[in-house]
Amino acid sequence: MTGPDMTGPDMTGPDMTGPGMTRRDRDRAGSDTSRLAAASLAAGDPTGWFEQLYAEAGAGAAEVPWDVPRPSKLLAEWARNGGVSGAGRRALVVGCGLGRDAEFLAGLGFATTAFDISATAIRTARERHPASPVEYAVADLLDPPPQWRGGFGLVLESNNVQALPKAARDRAIANVGPLVAPGGTLLVLAAAATGAAATDGPPWPLSRAEIDAFAAPGLTPVRVEEIADTDDRLIRRWRAEFRAGG
């Protein structure tokens, strides 16, 4: 899935300025995303446009804005500053898209599971990383597999829930925390609402209250940062770390 962030250069998720992308490329990618999302939302399907986007991209008829080779900057910085090492612990990447963050975590030594609602995205991720140890799966954050509950020492949610309208977004937020194992960590990366007028979305940047909602139930905030984008200081990003009791 890897939800859209059309607010500027990449720090945590989709990138409209990937290597080799011209302004025309970026404009096309944004137009493709807006077109498909609008139609899907109008039909009452808040997530169906992801599969449509990946399928069209696979046929050369669209561009995926966040299809870039490097992991999310705020994830890589968090791991580097914290000296994060997987040491075989289980990690789960929510809405993994084409696998950049999942492959990064696997490289740190996590036994990584990564899922996306788009079957095309998962198939493409497997094709791109044929020797990968990552377990890629098709699944829906709005109805995650019950066997995943409490199963992961690290859960990464990067720019996915911000791609959902309000009712679905609240449900998705409530489904993330229970995936964290006792003593585990949840890392949330998202665009931050700045108090400007609400956009038609997606994305819908998250408020502080929505970030805080990831803490329920059983999770305690460790650090919640609102960070200026390194390329555009007017854009703000959330990086929020939570820890599960036990």
PDB file of N, CA and C in Angstrom, residues 1-4 33 35-55 66 94-95 97 115-121 138-144 157 159-173 175 201-202 204:
ATOM      1  N   MET A   1       0.848  -1.189   0.000  1.00  0.00           N
ATOM      2  CA  MET A   1       0.000   0.000   0.000  1.00  0.00           C
ATOM      3  C   MET A   1       0.885   1.241   0.000  1.00  0.00           C
ATOM      4  N   THR A   2       1.556   1.497   1.119  1.00  0.00           N
ATOM      5  CA  THR A   2       2.430   2.656   1.254  1.00  0.00           C
ATOM      6  C   THR A   2       1.732   3.912   0.781  1.00  0.00           C
ATOM      7  N   GLY A   3       0.943   4.483   1.650  1.00  0.00           N
ATOM      8  CA  GLY A   3       0.051   5.567   1.291  1.00  0.00           C
ATOM      9  C   GLY A   3       0.740   6.812   0.798  1.00  0.00           C
ATOM     10  N   PRO A   4      -0.012   7.700   0.151  1.00  0.00           N
ATOM     11  CA  PRO A   4       0.579   8.818  -0.548  1.00  0.00           C
ATOM     12  C   PRO A   4       0.998   9.938   0.364  1.00  0.00           C
ATOM     13  N   THR A  33      -2.227   9.217  -9.329  1.00  0.00           N
ATOM     14  CA  THR A  33      -2.697   8.917  -7.982  1.00  0.00           C
ATOM     15  C   THR A  33      -4.015   9.625  -7.685  1.00  0.00           C
ATOM     16  N   ARG A  35      -6.267  10.770  -9.771  1.00  0.00           N
ATOM     17  CA  ARG A  35      -7.341  10.242 -10.617  1.00  0.00           C
ATOM     18  C   ARG A  35      -7.915   8.950 -10.051  1.00  0.00           C
ATOM     19  N   LEU A  36      -7.040   8.022  -9.724  1.00  0.00           N
ATOM     20  CA  LEU A  36      -7.501   6.716  -9.256  1.00  0.00           C
ATOM     21  C   LEU A  36      -8.099   6.802  -7.853  1.00  0.00           C
ATOM     22  N   ALA A  37      -7.492   7.605  -6.989  1.00  0.00           N
ATOM     23  CA  ALA A  37      -8.016   7.745  -5.632  1.00  0.00           C
ATOM     24  C   ALA A  37      -9.391   8.378  -5.645  1.00  0.00           C
ATOM     25  N   ALA A  38      -9.576   9.405  -6.449  1.00  0.00           N
ATOM     26  CA  ALA A  38     -10.868  10.083  -6.499  1.00  0.00           C
ATOM     27  C   ALA A  38     -11.976   9.136  -6.937  1.00  0.00           C
ATOM     28  N   ALA A  39     -11.692   8.337  -7.953  1.00  0.00           N
ATOM     29  CA  ALA A  39     -12.708   7.406  -8.444  1.00  0.00           C
ATOM     30  C   ALA A  39     -13.024   6.338  -7.409  1.00  0.00           C
ATOM     31  N   SER A  40     -12.002   5.824  -6.744  1.00  0.00           N
ATOM     32  CA  SER A  40     -12.203   4.783  -5.745  1.00  0.00           C
ATOM     33  C   SER A  40     -12.981   5.310  -4.546  1.00  0.00           C
ATOM     34  N   LEU A  41     -12.628   6.485  -4.069  1.00  0.00           N
ATOM     35  CA  LEU A  41     -13.322   7.068  -2.926  1.00  0.00           C
ATOM     36  C   LEU A  41     -14.772   7.391  -3.267  1.00  0.00           C
ATOM     37  N   ALA A  42     -14.993   7.872  -4.488  1.00  0.00           N
ATOM     38  CA  ALA A  42     -16.360   8.180  -4.912  1.00  0.00           C
ATOM     39  C   ALA A  42     -17.229   6.925  -4.952  1.00  0.00           C
ATOM     40  N   ALA A  43     -16.601   5.791  -5.198  1.00  0.00           N
ATOM     41  CA  ALA A  43     -17.322   4.519  -5.237  1.00  0.00           C
ATOM     42  C   ALA A  43     -17.467   3.890  -3.855  1.00  0.00           C
ATOM     43  N   GLY A  44     -16.988   4.576  -2.824  1.00  0.00           N
ATOM     44  CA  GLY A  44     -17.089   4.069  -1.467  1.00  0.00           C
ATOM     45  C   GLY A  44     -16.056   3.019  -1.123  1.00  0.00           C
ATOM     46  N   ASP A  45     -14.979   2.953  -1.894  1.00  0.00           N
ATOM     47  CA  ASP A  45     -13.905   1.978  -1.672  1.00  0.00           C
ATOM     48  C   ASP A  45     -12.630   2.745  -1.335  1.00  0.00           C
ATOM     49  N   PRO A  46     -12.296   2.885  -0.051  1.00  0.00           N
ATOM     50  CA  PRO A  46     -11.172   3.750   0.322  1.00  0.00           C
ATOM     51  C   PRO A  46      -9.791   3.189   0.006  1.00  0.00           C
ATOM     52  N   THR A  47      -9.705   1.897  -0.328  1.00  0.00           N
ATOM     53  CA  THR A  47      -8.387   1.291  -0.551  1.00  0.00           C
ATOM     54  C   THR A  47      -8.218   0.669  -1.928  1.00  0.00           C
ATOM     55  N   GLY A  48      -9.287   0.559  -2.711  1.00  0.00           N
ATOM     56  CA  GLY A  48      -9.200  -0.143  -3.988  1.00  0.00           C
ATOM     57  C   GLY A  48      -8.265   0.498  -4.989  1.00  0.00           C
ATOM     58  N   TRP A  49      -8.033   1.801  -4.843  1.00  0.00           N
ATOM     59  CA  TRP A  49      -7.206   2.484  -5.837  1.00  0.00           C
ATOM     60  C   TRP A  49      -5.741   2.082  -5.777  1.00  0.00           C
ATOM     61  N   PHE A  50      -5.310   1.504  -4.668  1.00  0.00           N
ATOM     62  CA  PHE A  50      -3.913   1.064  -4.596  1.00  0.00           C
ATOM     63  C   PHE A  50      -3.641  -0.059  -5.599  1.00  0.00           C
ATOM     64  N   GLU A  51      -4.500  -1.052  -5.618  1.00  0.00           N
ATOM     65  CA  GLU A  51      -4.334  -2.139  -6.589  1.00  0.00           C
ATOM     66  C   GLU A  51      -4.410  -1.604  -8.016  1.00  0.00           C
ATOM     67  N   GLN A  52      -5.335  -0.697  -8.271  1.00  0.00           N
ATOM     68  CA  GLN A  52      -5.454  -0.127  -9.606  1.00  0.00           C
ATOM     69  C   GLN A  52      -4.181   0.608 -10.000  1.00  0.00           C
ATOM     70  N   LEU A  53      -3.603   1.361  -9.067  1.00  0.00           N
ATOM     71  CA  LEU A  53      -2.386   2.111  -9.371  1.00  0.00           C
ATOM     72  C   LEU A  53      -1.222   1.174  -9.673  1.00  0.00           C
ATOM     73  N   TYR A  54      -1.026   0.163  -8.821  1.00  0.00           N
ATOM     74  CA  TYR A  54       0.090  -0.755  -9.052  1.00  0.00           C
ATOM     75  C   TYR A  54      -0.114  -1.549 -10.345  1.00  0.00           C
ATOM     76  N   ALA A  55      -1.351  -1.938 -10.640  1.00  0.00           N
ATOM     77  CA  ALA A  55      -1.624  -2.685 -11.860  1.00  0.00           C
ATOM     78  C   ALA A  55      -1.361  -1.830 -13.095  1.00  0.00           C
ATOM     79  N   TRP A  66       5.802   6.813  -5.021  1.00  0.00           N
ATOM     80  CA  TRP A  66       6.707   6.436  -3.938  1.00  0.00           C
ATOM     81  C   TRP A  66       7.609   5.257  -4.310  1.00  0.00           C
ATOM     82  N   VAL A  94       3.693  -2.395   7.701  1.00  0.00           N
ATOM     83  CA  VAL A  94       2.310  -2.161   7.295  1.00  0.00           C
ATOM     84  C   VAL A  94       2.304  -1.473   5.935  1.00  0.00           C
ATOM     85  N   GLY A  95       1.496  -1.974   5.003  1.00  0.00           N
ATOM     86  CA  GLY A  95       1.394  -1.321   3.702  1.00  0.00           C
ATOM     87  C   GLY A  95       2.743  -1.175   3.034  1.00  0.00           C
ATOM     88  N   GLY A  97       4.053  -1.706   0.155  1.00  0.00           N
ATOM     89  CA  GLY A  97       4.291  -1.301  -1.212  1.00  0.00           C
ATOM     90  C   GLY A  97       5.238  -2.256  -1.914  1.00  0.00           C
ATOM     91  N   PHE A 115       3.289  -6.600   4.486  1.00  0.00           N
ATOM     92  CA  PHE A 115       2.023  -6.849   3.798  1.00  0.00           C
ATOM     93  C   PHE A 115       1.503  -5.609   3.103  1.00  0.00           C
ATOM     94  N   ASP A 116       0.688  -5.852   2.114  1.00  0.00           N
ATOM     95  CA  ASP A 116       0.032  -4.778   1.385  1.00  0.00           C
ATOM     96  C   ASP A 116      -1.324  -5.276   0.932  1.00  0.00           C
ATOM     97  N   ILE A 117      -2.264  -4.363   0.772  1.00  0.00           N
ATOM     98  CA  ILE A 117      -3.590  -4.740   0.297  1.00  0.00           C
ATOM     99  C   ILE A 117      -3.576  -5.046  -1.188  1.00  0.00           C
ATOM    100  N   SER A 118      -2.561  -4.552  -1.898  1.00  0.00           N
ATOM    101  CA  SER A 118      -2.459  -4.747  -3.337  1.00  0.00           C
ATOM    102  C   SER A 118      -1.709  -6.030  -3.664  1.00  0.00           C
ATOM    103  N   ALA A 119      -2.376  -6.974  -4.313  1.00  0.00           N
ATOM    104  CA  ALA A 119      -1.713  -8.212  -4.720  1.00  0.00           C
ATOM    105  C   ALA A 119      -0.628  -7.934  -5.755  1.00  0.00           C
ATOM    106  N   THR A 120      -0.852  -6.938  -6.605  1.00  0.00           N
ATOM    107  CA  THR A 120       0.166  -6.590  -7.607  1.00  0.00           C
ATOM    108  C   THR A 120       1.414  -6.043  -6.947  1.00  0.00           C
ATOM    109  N   ALA A 121       1.255  -5.222  -5.918  1.00  0.00           N
ATOM    110  CA  ALA A 121       2.413  -4.698  -5.200  1.00  0.00           C
ATOM    111  C   ALA A 121       3.223  -5.828  -4.582  1.00  0.00           C
ATOM    112  N   VAL A 138      -0.294 -10.625   1.151  1.00  0.00           N
ATOM    113  CA  VAL A 138      -1.439  -9.763   0.860  1.00  0.00           C
ATOM    114  C   VAL A 138      -2.346  -9.766   2.082  1.00  0.00           C
ATOM    115  N   ALA A 139      -2.620  -8.596   2.625  1.00  0.00           N
ATOM    116  CA  ALA A 139      -3.488  -8.486   3.801  1.00  0.00           C
ATOM    117  C   ALA A 139      -4.030  -7.066   3.870  1.00  0.00           C
ATOM    118  N   ASP A 140      -5.035  -6.882   4.695  1.00  0.00           N
ATOM    119  CA  ASP A 140      -5.755  -5.618   4.796  1.00  0.00           C
ATOM    120  C   ASP A 140      -5.655  -5.098   6.229  1.00  0.00           C
ATOM    121  N   LEU A 141      -5.123  -3.901   6.401  1.00  0.00           N
ATOM    122  CA  LEU A 141      -5.016  -3.318   7.736  1.00  0.00           C
ATOM    123  C   LEU A 141      -6.385  -3.110   8.378  1.00  0.00           C
ATOM    124  N   LEU A 142      -7.415  -2.951   7.586  1.00  0.00           N
ATOM    125  CA  LEU A 142      -8.758  -2.795   8.152  1.00  0.00           C
ATOM    126  C   LEU A 142      -9.316  -4.106   8.686  1.00  0.00           C
ATOM    127  N   ASP A 143      -8.669  -5.222   8.351  1.00  0.00           N
ATOM    128  CA  ASP A 143      -9.074  -6.536   8.854  1.00  0.00           C
ATOM    129  C   ASP A 143      -7.843  -7.453   8.876  1.00  0.00           C
ATOM    130  N   PRO A 144      -6.880  -7.157   9.747  1.00  0.00           N
ATOM    131  CA  PRO A 144      -5.620  -7.912   9.729  1.00  0.00           C
ATOM    132  C   PRO A 144      -5.801  -9.343  10.208  1.00  0.00           C
ATOM    133  N   GLU A 157       4.542   1.574  10.759  1.00  0.00           N
ATOM    134  CA  GLU A 157       3.435   2.160  10.007  1.00  0.00           C
ATOM    135  C   GLU A 157       3.948   3.465   9.398  1.00  0.00           C
ATOM    136  N   ASN A 159       3.120   6.217   6.610  1.00  0.00           N
ATOM    137  CA  ASN A 159       2.335   6.945   5.618  1.00  0.00           C
ATOM    138  C   ASN A 159       1.192   6.157   4.997  1.00  0.00           C
ATOM    139  N   ASN A 160       0.606   5.240   5.763  1.00  0.00           N
ATOM    140  CA  ASN A 160      -0.518   4.486   5.233  1.00  0.00           C
ATOM    141  C   ASN A 160      -1.855   5.022   5.709  1.00  0.00           C
ATOM    142  N   VAL A 161      -2.018   5.193   7.015  1.00  0.00           N
ATOM    143  CA  VAL A 161      -3.340   5.595   7.509  1.00  0.00           C
ATOM    144  C   VAL A 161      -3.714   6.988   7.016  1.00  0.00           C
ATOM    145  N   GLN A 162      -2.730   7.814   6.694  1.00  0.00           N
ATOM    146  CA  GLN A 162      -3.032   9.154   6.193  1.00  0.00           C
ATOM    147  C   GLN A 162      -3.666   9.110   4.796  1.00  0.00           C
ATOM    148  N   ALA A 163      -3.620   7.946   4.144  1.00  0.00           N
ATOM    149  CA  ALA A 163      -4.231   7.789   2.830  1.00  0.00           C
ATOM    150  C   ALA A 163      -5.699   7.404   2.908  1.00  0.00           C
ATOM    151  N   LEU A 164      -6.229   7.284   4.124  1.00  0.00           N
ATOM    152  CA  LEU A 164      -7.601   6.818   4.313  1.00  0.00           C
ATOM    153  C   LEU A 164      -8.497   7.946   4.809  1.00  0.00           C
ATOM    154  N   PRO A 165      -9.753   7.980   4.359  1.00  0.00           N
ATOM    155  CA  PRO A 165     -10.699   8.961   4.906  1.00  0.00           C
ATOM    156  C   PRO A 165     -10.984   8.665   6.372  1.00  0.00           C
ATOM    157  N   LYS A 166     -11.632   9.605   7.045  1.00  0.00           N
ATOM    158  CA  LYS A 166     -11.690   9.623   8.501  1.00  0.00           C
ATOM    159  C   LYS A 166     -12.153   8.311   9.134  1.00  0.00           C
ATOM    160  N   ALA A 167     -13.285   7.767   8.717  1.00  0.00           N
ATOM    161  CA  ALA A 167     -13.815   6.570   9.380  1.00  0.00           C
ATOM    162  C   ALA A 167     -12.862   5.390   9.224  1.00  0.00           C
ATOM    163  N   ALA A 168     -12.356   5.185   8.012  1.00  0.00           N
ATOM    164  CA  ALA A 168     -11.414   4.086   7.794  1.00  0.00           C
ATOM    165  C   ALA A 168     -10.101   4.352   8.496  1.00  0.00           C
ATOM    166  N   ARG A 169      -9.694   5.606   8.555  1.00  0.00           N
ATOM    167  CA  ARG A 169      -8.427   5.955   9.218  1.00  0.00           C
ATOM    168  C   ARG A 169      -8.486   5.627  10.701  1.00  0.00           C
ATOM    169  N   ASP A 170      -9.582   5.968  11.359  1.00  0.00           N
ATOM    170  CA  ASP A 170      -9.721   5.663  12.785  1.00  0.00           C
ATOM    171  C   ASP A 170      -9.672   4.158  13.034  1.00  0.00           C
ATOM    172  N   ARG A 171     -10.319   3.401  12.164  1.00  0.00           N
ATOM    173  CA  ARG A 171     -10.318   1.941  12.300  1.00  0.00           C
ATOM    174  C   ARG A 171      -8.912   1.384  12.090  1.00  0.00           C
ATOM    175  N   ALA A 172      -8.201   1.923  11.106  1.00  0.00           N
ATOM    176  CA  ALA A 172      -6.845   1.451  10.833  1.00  0.00           C
ATOM    177  C   ALA A 172      -5.914   1.749  12.001  1.00  0.00           C
ATOM    178  N   ILE A 173      -6.008   2.956  12.549  1.00  0.00           N
ATOM    179  CA  ILE A 173      -5.171   3.313  13.694  1.00  0.00           C
ATOM    180  C   ILE A 173      -5.408   2.342  14.845  1.00  0.00           C
ATOM    181  N   ASN A 175      -6.231  -0.673  14.703  1.00  0.00           N
ATOM    182  CA  ASN A 175      -5.760  -2.020  14.389  1.00  0.00           C
ATOM    183  C   ASN A 175      -4.239  -2.167  14.429  1.00  0.00           C
ATOM    184  N   GLY A 201      -7.675  15.451  -0.011  1.00  0.00           N
ATOM    185  CA  GLY A 201      -6.953  14.203   0.171  1.00  0.00           C
ATOM    186  C   GLY A 201      -7.256  13.197  -0.929  1.00  0.00           C
ATOM    187  N   PRO A 202      -6.597  12.042  -0.877  1.00  0.00           N
ATOM    188  CA  PRO A 202      -5.482  11.785   0.017  1.00  0.00           C
ATOM    189  C   PRO A 202      -4.207  12.475  -0.463  1.00  0.00           C
ATOM    190  N   TRP A 204      -4.388  12.809   3.963  1.00  0.00           N
ATOM    191  CA  TRP A 204      -4.919  13.672   5.005  1.00  0.00           C
ATOM    192  C   TRP A 204      -3.899  13.666   6.140  1.00  0.00           C
TER     193      TRP A 204
END
